[in-house]
Amino acid sequence: MDKPSIVTCTAPVNIAVIKYWGKRDEDLILPINSSLSVTLHQDQLKTTTTVAISRSFQEDRLWLNGKEEDITHQRLQSCLREIRRLARKRQHDGDARATDSVGLSHKVHICSVNNFPTAAGLASSAAGFACLVYTLAQAFGVEGELSGIARQGSGSACRSMYGGFVQWIMGSKEDGKDSVAQQVEPESHWPELRILVLVASSERKPIGSTSGMQTSVQTSSLLQHRADAVVPRRMVDMIEAVRKKDFPAFAELTMKDSNQFHATCLDTHPPIFYLSSVSQQIIHLVHRYNKYCGETRVAYSFDAGPNAVIFTLQQFVPEFVQLVQHFFPPDRNGEDFIKGLPVKCAALPLELKQNIGLEPVPKGISYIISTKAGPGPRVVDDPSEHLLSAEGLPKKTA
């Protein structure tokens, strides 16, 4: 049997601070507005994908989080098709690196795992499709602008092709060639920025983003106003806030944009509710804490699900985490409750607890992931990290 050629890569999750909601073209996944995100560090949240190519494979196959899935999924097929097309084009153009050693006619086996709950509003499709496209590109020797291909898998995946602070430019062309992602600043730009993911639930969300968006575009007049009149200005302001590392401006824009996105969900007919009562308590907690401090120290952002993503600066992390633990007392002891970057202990002044005055919600938050901005996709050099064996089948995990 022919030994397959095997490549493994990892890709990050990104969290939009200026939200993408609504497509102007469903097939090409072209958005009705531009968006801006922060790429989260892969030490805490990542997708790992292995691609194996071999002449002895009978068909293309896909395994996701340990389970074989249907590879005929339309969006997956567009990514595969596009990478194979570019590889053929390179070969045709006589590029030495695109020799037939990758076997353009050969079948692929793809195996992918997330180190976080899938479909719980943690941008798993963004990391997944970014990782798929990046790994396929490495396997087939394709270089150049890949974010437009990742976009055809999942819109927000185009932003996971870069690290740091990334904008997805909506573009205006019919064919979507100018709807691509671009790095605004690298992850090293704002080292003090910290991100806390407050996981309110790991259940699947009641309404997936794709169908939710479609209904919003068809029925929400607020959504159209947002795309035309609000987002363009916010994009300019947000890029400026990031470049200047102006946290209060960044925080205010982030919260306002999150709230407007959820307002468009409510303006959708019938309405969509992604925020839970716990989400609303977190919103109150953030505003009351900022008011108590007399300055904006913390911001929240919610995607299509109840989990809160908190942005703050390193020096404020211990006190805010302590506050979360106080008002959402965990089921378990402290160590398990905080995953990721270590958080120092802090004492809460009684006055602060009284001032916030919320009713505690026991077990309202399952756990916190403590992280920061991180790099874009990476090739994994260690062959022992491959998810597929030398035969191109998923390795048995212990």
mmCIF file of C-alpha atoms in Angstrom:
data_model
loop_
_atom_site.group_PDB
_atom_site.id
_atom_site.type_symbol
_atom_site.label_atom_id
_atom_site.label_comp_id
_atom_site.label_asym_id
_atom_site.label_seq_id
_atom_site.Cartn_x
_atom_site.Cartn_y
_atom_site.Cartn_z
ATOM 1 C CA MET A 1 0.000 0.000 0.000
ATOM 2 C CA ASP A 2 1.051 3.519 -0.835
ATOM 3 C CA LYS A 3 2.116 5.579 2.218
ATOM 4 C CA PRO A 4 -0.148 8.640 2.411
ATOM 5 C CA SER A 5 1.344 12.117 2.559
ATOM 6 C CA ILE A 6 0.157 13.591 5.898
ATOM 7 C CA VAL A 7 -0.034 17.193 7.164
ATOM 8 C CA THR A 8 -1.390 18.484 10.490
ATOM 9 C CA CYS A 9 -2.215 22.106 11.378
ATOM 10 C CA THR A 10 -4.023 24.030 14.100
ATOM 11 C CA ALA A 11 -6.231 27.113 13.785
ATOM 12 C CA PRO A 12 -7.758 29.546 16.281
ATOM 13 C CA VAL A 13 -11.209 30.682 17.344
ATOM 14 C CA ASN A 14 -12.006 34.362 16.788
ATOM 15 C CA ILE A 15 -14.513 36.568 18.589
ATOM 16 C CA ALA A 16 -16.121 39.383 16.620
ATOM 17 C CA VAL A 17 -16.282 42.720 18.408
ATOM 18 C CA ILE A 18 -18.036 44.257 15.398
ATOM 19 C CA LYS A 19 -20.485 41.503 14.489
ATOM 20 C CA TYR A 20 -21.195 39.761 11.206
ATOM 21 C CA TRP A 21 -24.883 38.908 10.890
ATOM 22 C CA GLY A 22 -26.541 38.547 7.508
ATOM 23 C CA LYS A 23 -25.449 37.545 4.012
ATOM 24 C CA ARG A 24 -26.074 39.257 0.702
ATOM 25 C CA ASP A 25 -25.153 36.017 -1.114
ATOM 26 C CA GLU A 26 -25.909 32.671 0.544
ATOM 27 C CA ASP A 27 -23.811 30.491 -1.791
ATOM 28 C CA LEU A 28 -20.620 32.546 -1.783
ATOM 29 C CA ILE A 29 -21.177 33.625 1.848
ATOM 30 C CA LEU A 30 -20.875 37.362 1.248
ATOM 31 C CA PRO A 31 -21.833 39.547 4.230
ATOM 32 C CA ILE A 32 -24.109 42.595 4.346
ATOM 33 C CA ASN A 33 -21.498 44.411 6.483
ATOM 34 C CA SER A 34 -17.803 44.319 7.366
ATOM 35 C CA SER A 35 -16.742 42.929 10.757
ATOM 36 C CA LEU A 36 -13.775 42.958 13.120
ATOM 37 C CA SER A 37 -12.537 40.276 15.489
ATOM 38 C CA VAL A 38 -9.891 39.287 17.995
ATOM 39 C CA THR A 39 -8.155 35.945 17.413
ATOM 40 C CA LEU A 40 -7.969 33.929 20.647
ATOM 41 C CA HIS A 41 -4.816 32.079 21.708
ATOM 42 C CA GLN A 42 -4.539 28.477 20.534
ATOM 43 C CA ASP A 43 -3.037 27.340 23.842
ATOM 44 C CA GLN A 44 -6.598 27.581 25.157
ATOM 45 C CA LEU A 45 -8.913 27.194 22.140
ATOM 46 C CA LYS A 46 -8.069 25.542 18.853
ATOM 47 C CA THR A 47 -9.049 23.129 16.134
ATOM 48 C CA THR A 48 -6.477 20.546 15.025
ATOM 49 C CA THR A 49 -6.839 19.016 11.553
ATOM 50 C CA THR A 50 -4.873 16.270 9.811
ATOM 51 C CA VAL A 51 -5.125 15.751 6.041
ATOM 52 C CA ALA A 52 -3.798 12.572 4.424
ATOM 53 C CA ILE A 53 -3.566 12.120 0.637
ATOM 54 C CA SER A 54 -3.013 8.708 -0.965
ATOM 55 C CA ARG A 55 -3.586 6.952 -4.276
ATOM 56 C CA SER A 56 -4.845 3.928 -2.326
ATOM 57 C CA PHE A 57 -7.773 5.818 -0.739
ATOM 58 C CA GLN A 58 -11.061 4.832 -2.386
ATOM 59 C CA GLU A 59 -12.958 8.039 -1.531
ATOM 60 C CA ASP A 60 -12.735 11.339 0.341
ATOM 61 C CA ARG A 61 -13.566 10.801 4.030
ATOM 62 C CA LEU A 62 -14.027 13.039 7.080
ATOM 63 C CA TRP A 63 -13.934 12.459 10.851
ATOM 64 C CA LEU A 64 -15.003 15.214 13.264
ATOM 65 C CA ASN A 65 -14.345 14.899 16.990
ATOM 66 C CA GLY A 66 -14.026 11.127 16.696
ATOM 67 C CA LYS A 67 -17.084 10.505 14.513
ATOM 68 C CA GLU A 68 -17.197 9.916 10.760
ATOM 69 C CA GLU A 69 -19.287 12.620 9.089
ATOM 70 C CA ASP A 70 -20.799 13.192 5.670
ATOM 71 C CA ILE A 71 -18.133 14.735 3.446
ATOM 72 C CA THR A 72 -20.677 15.745 0.783
ATOM 73 C CA HIS A 73 -21.626 18.781 2.949
ATOM 74 C CA GLN A 74 -21.934 21.623 0.402
ATOM 75 C CA ARG A 75 -19.675 24.140 2.174
ATOM 76 C CA LEU A 76 -16.974 21.547 2.790
ATOM 77 C CA GLN A 77 -17.097 20.559 -0.861
ATOM 78 C CA SER A 78 -16.616 24.182 -2.005
ATOM 79 C CA CYS A 79 -13.433 24.446 0.104
ATOM 80 C CA LEU A 80 -12.072 21.127 -1.205
ATOM 81 C CA ARG A 81 -12.969 21.972 -4.793
ATOM 82 C CA GLU A 82 -11.371 25.406 -4.587
ATOM 83 C CA ILE A 83 -8.068 24.123 -3.099
ATOM 84 C CA ARG A 84 -7.865 21.331 -5.707
ATOM 85 C CA ARG A 85 -8.561 23.875 -8.446
ATOM 86 C CA LEU A 86 -5.727 26.150 -7.240
ATOM 87 C CA ALA A 87 -3.367 23.170 -6.952
ATOM 88 C CA ARG A 88 -4.195 22.132 -10.532
ATOM 89 C CA LYS A 89 -3.663 25.721 -11.695
ATOM 90 C CA ARG A 90 -0.204 25.824 -10.045
ATOM 91 C CA GLN A 91 0.720 22.523 -11.647
ATOM 92 C CA HIS A 92 -0.529 23.763 -14.989
ATOM 93 C CA ASP A 93 1.488 26.978 -14.578
ATOM 94 C CA GLY A 94 4.574 24.803 -14.094
ATOM 95 C CA ASP A 95 5.189 25.572 -10.424
ATOM 96 C CA ALA A 96 7.810 23.070 -9.273
ATOM 97 C CA ARG A 97 6.348 22.892 -5.761
ATOM 98 C CA ALA A 98 2.992 21.733 -7.088
ATOM 99 C CA THR A 99 4.282 18.523 -8.668
ATOM 100 C CA ASP A 100 1.994 15.516 -8.819
ATOM 101 C CA SER A 101 3.588 14.181 -5.655
ATOM 102 C CA VAL A 102 0.433 15.480 -3.963
ATOM 103 C CA GLY A 103 -1.625 13.497 -6.446
ATOM 104 C CA LEU A 104 -4.374 15.856 -7.538
ATOM 105 C CA SER A 105 -6.502 12.892 -8.558
ATOM 106 C CA HIS A 106 -5.946 11.164 -5.204
ATOM 107 C CA LYS A 107 -8.552 11.050 -2.464
ATOM 108 C CA VAL A 108 -8.156 12.758 0.919
ATOM 109 C CA HIS A 109 -8.879 11.681 4.463
ATOM 110 C CA ILE A 110 -9.561 14.557 6.880
ATOM 111 C CA CYS A 111 -9.652 14.248 10.656
ATOM 112 C CA SER A 112 -10.445 17.212 12.888
ATOM 113 C CA VAL A 113 -10.833 17.771 16.644
ATOM 114 C CA ASN A 114 -11.725 20.814 18.754
ATOM 115 C CA ASN A 115 -10.404 21.217 22.281
ATOM 116 C CA PHE A 116 -13.675 22.996 23.254
ATOM 117 C CA PRO A 117 -17.437 22.217 22.982
ATOM 118 C CA THR A 118 -18.683 22.283 19.370
ATOM 119 C CA ALA A 119 -21.720 24.422 18.474
ATOM 120 C CA ALA A 120 -22.027 25.989 21.940
ATOM 121 C CA GLY A 121 -21.610 29.495 20.560
ATOM 122 C CA LEU A 122 -17.801 29.254 20.710
ATOM 123 C CA ALA A 123 -17.146 29.903 17.012
ATOM 124 C CA SER A 124 -16.294 26.267 16.339
ATOM 125 C CA SER A 125 -17.174 26.480 12.634
ATOM 126 C CA ALA A 126 -14.777 29.427 12.192
ATOM 127 C CA ALA A 127 -11.806 27.557 13.653
ATOM 128 C CA GLY A 128 -12.891 24.342 11.901
ATOM 129 C CA PHE A 129 -13.099 25.712 8.370
ATOM 130 C CA ALA A 130 -10.002 27.915 8.787
ATOM 131 C CA CYS A 131 -8.095 24.832 9.892
ATOM 132 C CA LEU A 132 -9.496 22.709 7.053
ATOM 133 C CA VAL A 133 -8.532 25.231 4.372
ATOM 134 C CA TYR A 134 -5.108 25.955 5.850
ATOM 135 C CA THR A 135 -4.267 22.242 6.187
ATOM 136 C CA LEU A 136 -5.554 21.361 2.697
ATOM 137 C CA ALA A 137 -3.505 24.256 1.280
ATOM 138 C CA GLN A 138 -0.356 22.927 2.984
ATOM 139 C CA ALA A 139 -1.086 19.374 1.798
ATOM 140 C CA PHE A 140 -1.679 20.425 -1.831
ATOM 141 C CA GLY A 141 1.112 23.020 -1.952
ATOM 142 C CA VAL A 142 -1.243 25.960 -2.443
ATOM 143 C CA GLU A 143 -0.134 29.422 -1.264
ATOM 144 C CA GLY A 144 -1.505 32.965 -1.344
ATOM 145 C CA GLU A 145 -4.853 34.456 -0.301
ATOM 146 C CA LEU A 146 -6.747 31.685 1.487
ATOM 147 C CA SER A 147 -9.247 33.696 3.558
ATOM 148 C CA GLY A 148 -11.667 33.928 0.611
ATOM 149 C CA ILE A 149 -11.758 30.120 0.440
ATOM 150 C CA ALA A 150 -12.246 29.749 4.211
ATOM 151 C CA ARG A 151 -15.120 32.265 3.904
ATOM 152 C CA GLN A 152 -16.944 29.818 1.612
ATOM 153 C CA GLY A 153 -16.900 27.258 4.428
ATOM 154 C CA SER A 154 -18.099 29.566 7.205
ATOM 155 C CA GLY A 155 -18.157 33.353 6.925
ATOM 156 C CA SER A 156 -16.291 34.074 10.139
ATOM 157 C CA ALA A 157 -13.664 31.420 9.276
ATOM 158 C CA CYS A 158 -11.960 33.949 6.996
ATOM 159 C CA ARG A 159 -11.033 35.962 10.113
ATOM 160 C CA SER A 160 -9.425 32.898 11.771
ATOM 161 C CA MET A 161 -6.807 32.827 8.983
ATOM 162 C CA TYR A 162 -4.883 35.572 10.806
ATOM 163 C CA GLY A 163 -3.757 36.251 14.354
ATOM 164 C CA GLY A 164 -4.328 39.344 16.468
ATOM 165 C CA PHE A 165 -6.960 41.862 15.350
ATOM 166 C CA VAL A 166 -8.596 41.075 12.012
ATOM 167 C CA GLN A 167 -11.134 42.771 9.772
ATOM 168 C CA TRP A 168 -13.322 41.012 7.223
ATOM 169 C CA ILE A 169 -13.844 43.524 4.438
ATOM 170 C CA MET A 170 -17.340 42.946 3.038
ATOM 171 C CA GLY A 171 -16.324 43.799 -0.539
ATOM 172 C CA SER A 172 -18.637 44.863 -3.348
ATOM 173 C CA LYS A 173 -17.914 42.492 -6.249
ATOM 174 C CA GLU A 174 -20.570 39.998 -7.365
ATOM 175 C CA ASP A 175 -18.055 37.132 -7.403
ATOM 176 C CA GLY A 176 -16.906 37.933 -3.851
ATOM 177 C CA LYS A 177 -13.231 38.122 -4.810
ATOM 178 C CA ASP A 178 -12.802 41.287 -2.694
ATOM 179 C CA SER A 179 -14.601 39.870 0.370
ATOM 180 C CA VAL A 180 -11.487 38.884 2.315
ATOM 181 C CA ALA A 181 -9.919 39.123 5.750
ATOM 182 C CA GLN A 182 -6.991 41.375 6.584
ATOM 183 C CA GLN A 183 -4.911 41.693 9.749
ATOM 184 C CA VAL A 184 -5.336 45.097 11.418
ATOM 185 C CA GLU A 185 -2.680 44.522 14.120
ATOM 186 C CA PRO A 186 -0.747 41.392 15.178
ATOM 187 C CA GLU A 187 -1.357 39.619 18.506
ATOM 188 C CA SER A 188 1.773 41.242 19.992
ATOM 189 C CA HIS A 189 0.260 44.727 19.542
ATOM 190 C CA TRP A 190 -1.759 44.862 22.784
ATOM 191 C CA PRO A 191 -0.151 42.469 25.298
ATOM 192 C CA GLU A 192 -2.186 43.702 28.303
ATOM 193 C CA LEU A 193 -5.528 42.748 26.719
ATOM 194 C CA ARG A 194 -7.094 39.692 28.341
ATOM 195 C CA ILE A 195 -10.133 37.649 27.339
ATOM 196 C CA LEU A 196 -12.349 35.565 29.620
ATOM 197 C CA VAL A 197 -14.873 33.173 28.082
ATOM 198 C CA LEU A 198 -17.700 32.637 30.573
ATOM 199 C CA VAL A 199 -19.274 29.348 29.511
ATOM 200 C CA ALA A 200 -22.903 29.570 30.545
ATOM 201 C CA SER A 201 -23.838 26.334 28.825
ATOM 202 C CA SER A 202 -22.232 23.746 26.573
ATOM 203 C CA GLU A 203 -25.531 22.715 24.997
ATOM 204 C CA ARG A 204 -26.132 23.171 21.281
ATOM 205 C CA LYS A 205 -27.862 26.447 20.547
ATOM 206 C CA PRO A 206 -31.600 26.274 19.724
ATOM 207 C CA ILE A 207 -31.267 28.090 16.393
ATOM 208 C CA GLY A 208 -28.084 27.722 14.325
ATOM 209 C CA SER A 209 -26.473 30.898 12.995
ATOM 210 C CA THR A 210 -27.130 30.090 9.318
ATOM 211 C CA SER A 211 -30.921 29.888 9.560
ATOM 212 C CA GLY A 212 -31.032 32.672 12.157
ATOM 213 C CA MET A 213 -29.209 35.031 9.822
ATOM 214 C CA GLN A 214 -31.437 34.225 6.859
ATOM 215 C CA THR A 215 -34.584 35.028 8.828
ATOM 216 C CA SER A 216 -33.051 38.289 10.110
ATOM 217 C CA VAL A 217 -32.112 39.433 6.589
ATOM 218 C CA GLN A 218 -35.643 38.684 5.391
ATOM 219 C CA THR A 219 -37.555 40.255 8.275
ATOM 220 C CA SER A 220 -35.501 42.779 10.294
ATOM 221 C CA SER A 221 -35.522 46.405 9.135
ATOM 222 C CA LEU A 222 -33.157 47.216 12.009
ATOM 223 C CA LEU A 223 -30.578 44.832 10.511
ATOM 224 C CA GLN A 224 -30.543 46.754 7.229
ATOM 225 C CA HIS A 225 -30.184 50.069 9.060
ATOM 226 C CA ARG A 226 -27.334 48.571 11.103
ATOM 227 C CA ALA A 227 -25.475 47.399 7.975
ATOM 228 C CA ASP A 228 -25.951 50.651 6.070
ATOM 229 C CA ALA A 229 -25.762 53.353 8.719
ATOM 230 C CA VAL A 230 -24.085 52.004 11.856
ATOM 231 C CA VAL A 231 -21.366 49.461 11.083
ATOM 232 C CA PRO A 232 -19.261 51.478 8.584
ATOM 233 C CA ARG A 233 -18.627 54.200 11.193
ATOM 234 C CA ARG A 234 -18.067 51.649 13.955
ATOM 235 C CA MET A 235 -15.447 49.814 11.874
ATOM 236 C CA VAL A 236 -13.427 53.034 11.532
ATOM 237 C CA ASP A 237 -13.754 53.816 15.246
ATOM 238 C CA MET A 238 -12.911 50.271 16.305
ATOM 239 C CA ILE A 239 -9.770 50.098 14.164
ATOM 240 C CA GLU A 240 -8.674 53.413 15.674
ATOM 241 C CA ALA A 241 -9.385 52.185 19.235
ATOM 242 C CA VAL A 242 -7.341 49.012 18.593
ATOM 243 C CA ARG A 243 -4.431 50.906 17.027
ATOM 244 C CA LYS A 244 -4.325 53.378 19.943
ATOM 245 C CA LYS A 245 -4.933 50.603 22.526
ATOM 246 C CA ASP A 246 -7.737 52.807 23.852
ATOM 247 C CA PHE A 247 -9.529 50.319 26.121
ATOM 248 C CA PRO A 248 -12.538 52.493 27.148
ATOM 249 C CA ALA A 249 -13.340 53.243 23.472
ATOM 250 C CA PHE A 250 -12.762 49.586 22.476
ATOM 251 C CA ALA A 251 -14.965 48.389 25.358
ATOM 252 C CA GLU A 252 -17.861 50.741 24.680
ATOM 253 C CA LEU A 253 -17.958 49.884 20.964
ATOM 254 C CA THR A 254 -17.741 46.162 21.754
ATOM 255 C CA MET A 255 -20.690 46.240 24.174
ATOM 256 C CA LYS A 256 -22.837 48.491 21.982
ATOM 257 C CA ASP A 257 -22.245 46.315 18.952
ATOM 258 C CA SER A 258 -23.022 43.106 20.832
ATOM 259 C CA ASN A 259 -26.256 44.656 22.118
ATOM 260 C CA GLN A 260 -27.244 45.889 18.684
ATOM 261 C CA PHE A 261 -26.650 42.463 17.185
ATOM 262 C CA HIS A 262 -28.963 40.927 19.802
ATOM 263 C CA ALA A 263 -31.469 43.730 19.168
ATOM 264 C CA THR A 264 -31.565 42.687 15.484
ATOM 265 C CA CYS A 265 -32.222 39.120 16.659
ATOM 266 C CA LEU A 266 -35.206 40.420 18.667
ATOM 267 C CA ASP A 267 -36.296 42.493 15.659
ATOM 268 C CA THR A 268 -36.310 39.310 13.566
ATOM 269 C CA HIS A 269 -39.770 37.825 13.022
ATOM 270 C CA PRO A 270 -40.351 35.491 14.806
ATOM 271 C CA PRO A 271 -37.758 36.784 17.301
ATOM 272 C CA ILE A 272 -34.553 34.907 18.164
ATOM 273 C CA PHE A 273 -33.341 34.794 21.779
ATOM 274 C CA TYR A 274 -29.714 33.812 22.178
ATOM 275 C CA LEU A 275 -29.146 35.422 25.581
ATOM 276 C CA SER A 276 -30.214 33.540 28.700
ATOM 277 C CA SER A 277 -31.093 34.976 32.108
ATOM 278 C CA VAL A 278 -27.470 34.254 33.116
ATOM 279 C CA SER A 279 -26.262 36.282 30.103
ATOM 280 C CA GLN A 280 -28.407 39.194 31.269
ATOM 281 C CA GLN A 281 -27.006 38.939 34.807
ATOM 282 C CA ILE A 282 -23.463 39.107 33.373
ATOM 283 C CA ILE A 283 -24.420 42.267 31.456
ATOM 284 C CA HIS A 284 -25.700 43.862 34.683
ATOM 285 C CA LEU A 285 -22.578 42.762 36.552
ATOM 286 C CA VAL A 286 -20.254 44.380 33.981
ATOM 287 C CA HIS A 287 -22.103 47.707 33.914
ATOM 288 C CA ARG A 288 -22.384 47.894 37.699
ATOM 289 C CA TYR A 289 -18.719 47.025 38.152
ATOM 290 C CA ASN A 290 -17.602 49.693 35.653
ATOM 291 C CA LYS A 291 -19.855 52.247 37.334
ATOM 292 C CA TYR A 292 -18.478 51.343 40.781
ATOM 293 C CA CYS A 293 -14.897 51.738 39.484
ATOM 294 C CA GLY A 294 -15.679 55.071 37.852
ATOM 295 C CA GLU A 295 -14.079 53.864 34.605
ATOM 296 C CA THR A 296 -14.617 51.208 31.940
ATOM 297 C CA ARG A 297 -12.515 48.246 33.020
ATOM 298 C CA VAL A 298 -14.502 45.392 31.520
ATOM 299 C CA ALA A 299 -16.558 44.774 28.354
ATOM 300 C CA TYR A 300 -18.802 41.887 27.262
ATOM 301 C CA SER A 301 -19.638 40.465 23.880
ATOM 302 C CA PHE A 302 -22.118 37.680 23.065
ATOM 303 C CA ASP A 303 -22.328 35.745 19.816
ATOM 304 C CA ALA A 304 -25.216 33.498 18.769
ATOM 305 C CA GLY A 305 -25.391 31.791 22.154
ATOM 306 C CA PRO A 306 -25.479 32.524 25.890
ATOM 307 C CA ASN A 307 -21.722 32.443 26.597
ATOM 308 C CA ALA A 308 -20.169 35.783 27.502
ATOM 309 C CA VAL A 309 -16.785 36.818 26.168
ATOM 310 C CA ILE A 310 -15.268 39.353 28.542
ATOM 311 C CA PHE A 311 -12.517 41.765 27.445
ATOM 312 C CA THR A 312 -10.442 43.470 30.103
ATOM 313 C CA LEU A 313 -6.851 44.451 30.918
ATOM 314 C CA GLN A 314 -4.473 42.137 32.744
ATOM 315 C CA GLN A 315 -4.451 44.141 35.991
ATOM 316 C CA PHE A 316 -8.248 43.847 36.397
ATOM 317 C CA VAL A 317 -8.546 40.088 35.777
ATOM 318 C CA PRO A 318 -8.155 38.823 39.396
ATOM 319 C CA GLU A 319 -10.817 41.088 40.886
ATOM 320 C CA PHE A 320 -13.321 40.544 38.081
ATOM 321 C CA VAL A 321 -12.885 36.747 38.164
ATOM 322 C CA GLN A 322 -13.431 36.837 41.928
ATOM 323 C CA LEU A 323 -16.598 38.853 41.325
ATOM 324 C CA VAL A 324 -17.865 36.273 38.814
ATOM 325 C CA GLN A 325 -17.167 33.488 41.318
ATOM 326 C CA HIS A 326 -19.031 35.410 43.998
ATOM 327 C CA PHE A 327 -22.166 36.106 41.955
ATOM 328 C CA PHE A 328 -22.148 32.772 40.068
ATOM 329 C CA PRO A 329 -20.918 30.399 42.786
ATOM 330 C CA PRO A 330 -19.527 27.318 41.062
ATOM 331 C CA ASP A 331 -20.531 23.774 41.756
ATOM 332 C CA ARG A 332 -16.912 22.753 42.210
ATOM 333 C CA ASN A 333 -13.835 24.245 43.861
ATOM 334 C CA GLY A 334 -11.927 27.130 42.308
ATOM 335 C CA GLU A 335 -9.185 25.248 40.409
ATOM 336 C CA ASP A 336 -11.529 23.478 38.023
ATOM 337 C CA PHE A 337 -13.618 26.571 37.520
ATOM 338 C CA ILE A 338 -10.818 28.535 35.816
ATOM 339 C CA LYS A 339 -9.135 26.958 32.802
ATOM 340 C CA GLY A 340 -6.336 28.428 30.710
ATOM 341 C CA LEU A 341 -4.045 31.258 31.783
ATOM 342 C CA PRO A 342 -3.611 31.289 35.573
ATOM 343 C CA VAL A 343 -5.525 33.938 37.531
ATOM 344 C CA LYS A 344 -4.233 35.334 40.841
ATOM 345 C CA CYS A 345 -6.543 35.401 43.859
ATOM 346 C CA ALA A 346 -8.061 38.724 44.911
ATOM 347 C CA ALA A 347 -10.054 39.848 47.923
ATOM 348 C CA LEU A 348 -13.380 41.559 47.210
ATOM 349 C CA PRO A 349 -14.187 44.654 49.275
ATOM 350 C CA LEU A 350 -17.559 44.223 51.009
ATOM 351 C CA GLU A 351 -18.594 47.620 49.667
ATOM 352 C CA LEU A 352 -18.089 46.370 46.087
ATOM 353 C CA LYS A 353 -20.270 43.278 46.647
ATOM 354 C CA GLN A 354 -23.006 45.391 48.251
ATOM 355 C CA ASN A 355 -22.793 48.033 45.555
ATOM 356 C CA ILE A 356 -23.340 45.493 42.782
ATOM 357 C CA GLY A 357 -26.281 44.072 44.695
ATOM 358 C CA LEU A 358 -27.202 41.221 42.353
ATOM 359 C CA GLU A 359 -28.808 38.004 43.560
ATOM 360 C CA PRO A 360 -26.187 35.204 43.227
ATOM 361 C CA VAL A 361 -26.984 32.523 40.612
ATOM 362 C CA PRO A 362 -25.411 29.237 41.774
ATOM 363 C CA LYS A 363 -23.907 27.167 38.921
ATOM 364 C CA GLY A 364 -24.963 29.869 36.421
ATOM 365 C CA ILE A 365 -21.533 29.576 34.806
ATOM 366 C CA SER A 366 -19.981 26.149 34.161
ATOM 367 C CA TYR A 367 -16.396 27.403 33.911
ATOM 368 C CA ILE A 368 -14.196 30.280 32.738
ATOM 369 C CA ILE A 369 -11.564 30.053 29.998
ATOM 370 C CA SER A 370 -8.847 32.617 30.650
ATOM 371 C CA THR A 371 -6.988 33.581 27.466
ATOM 372 C CA LYS A 372 -5.530 36.404 25.347
ATOM 373 C CA ALA A 373 -5.050 37.368 21.691
ATOM 374 C CA GLY A 374 -3.039 34.819 19.726
ATOM 375 C CA PRO A 375 -1.514 33.890 16.351
ATOM 376 C CA GLY A 376 -3.132 32.553 13.186
ATOM 377 C CA PRO A 377 -3.005 28.962 11.851
ATOM 378 C CA ARG A 378 0.171 26.927 12.364
ATOM 379 C CA VAL A 379 1.722 23.767 10.909
ATOM 380 C CA VAL A 380 2.370 21.063 13.527
ATOM 381 C CA ASP A 381 5.825 19.597 12.879
ATOM 382 C CA ASP A 382 5.736 16.653 15.278
ATOM 383 C CA PRO A 383 4.430 13.548 13.412
ATOM 384 C CA SER A 384 3.245 12.014 16.696
ATOM 385 C CA GLU A 385 0.614 14.781 16.763
ATOM 386 C CA HIS A 386 -1.028 13.544 13.525
ATOM 387 C CA LEU A 387 -4.656 12.559 14.079
ATOM 388 C CA LEU A 388 -4.436 9.963 11.268
ATOM 389 C CA SER A 389 -2.236 6.872 11.274
ATOM 390 C CA ALA A 390 0.236 5.907 8.531
ATOM 391 C CA GLU A 391 -2.709 4.069 6.922
ATOM 392 C CA GLY A 392 -4.729 7.293 6.903
ATOM 393 C CA LEU A 393 -7.277 6.206 9.526
ATOM 394 C CA PRO A 394 -8.008 7.960 12.835
ATOM 395 C CA LYS A 395 -5.593 6.959 15.569
ATOM 396 C CA LYS A 396 -7.221 5.250 18.524
ATOM 397 C CA THR A 397 -7.104 7.728 21.396
ATOM 398 C CA ALA A 398 -6.277 6.284 24.781
#
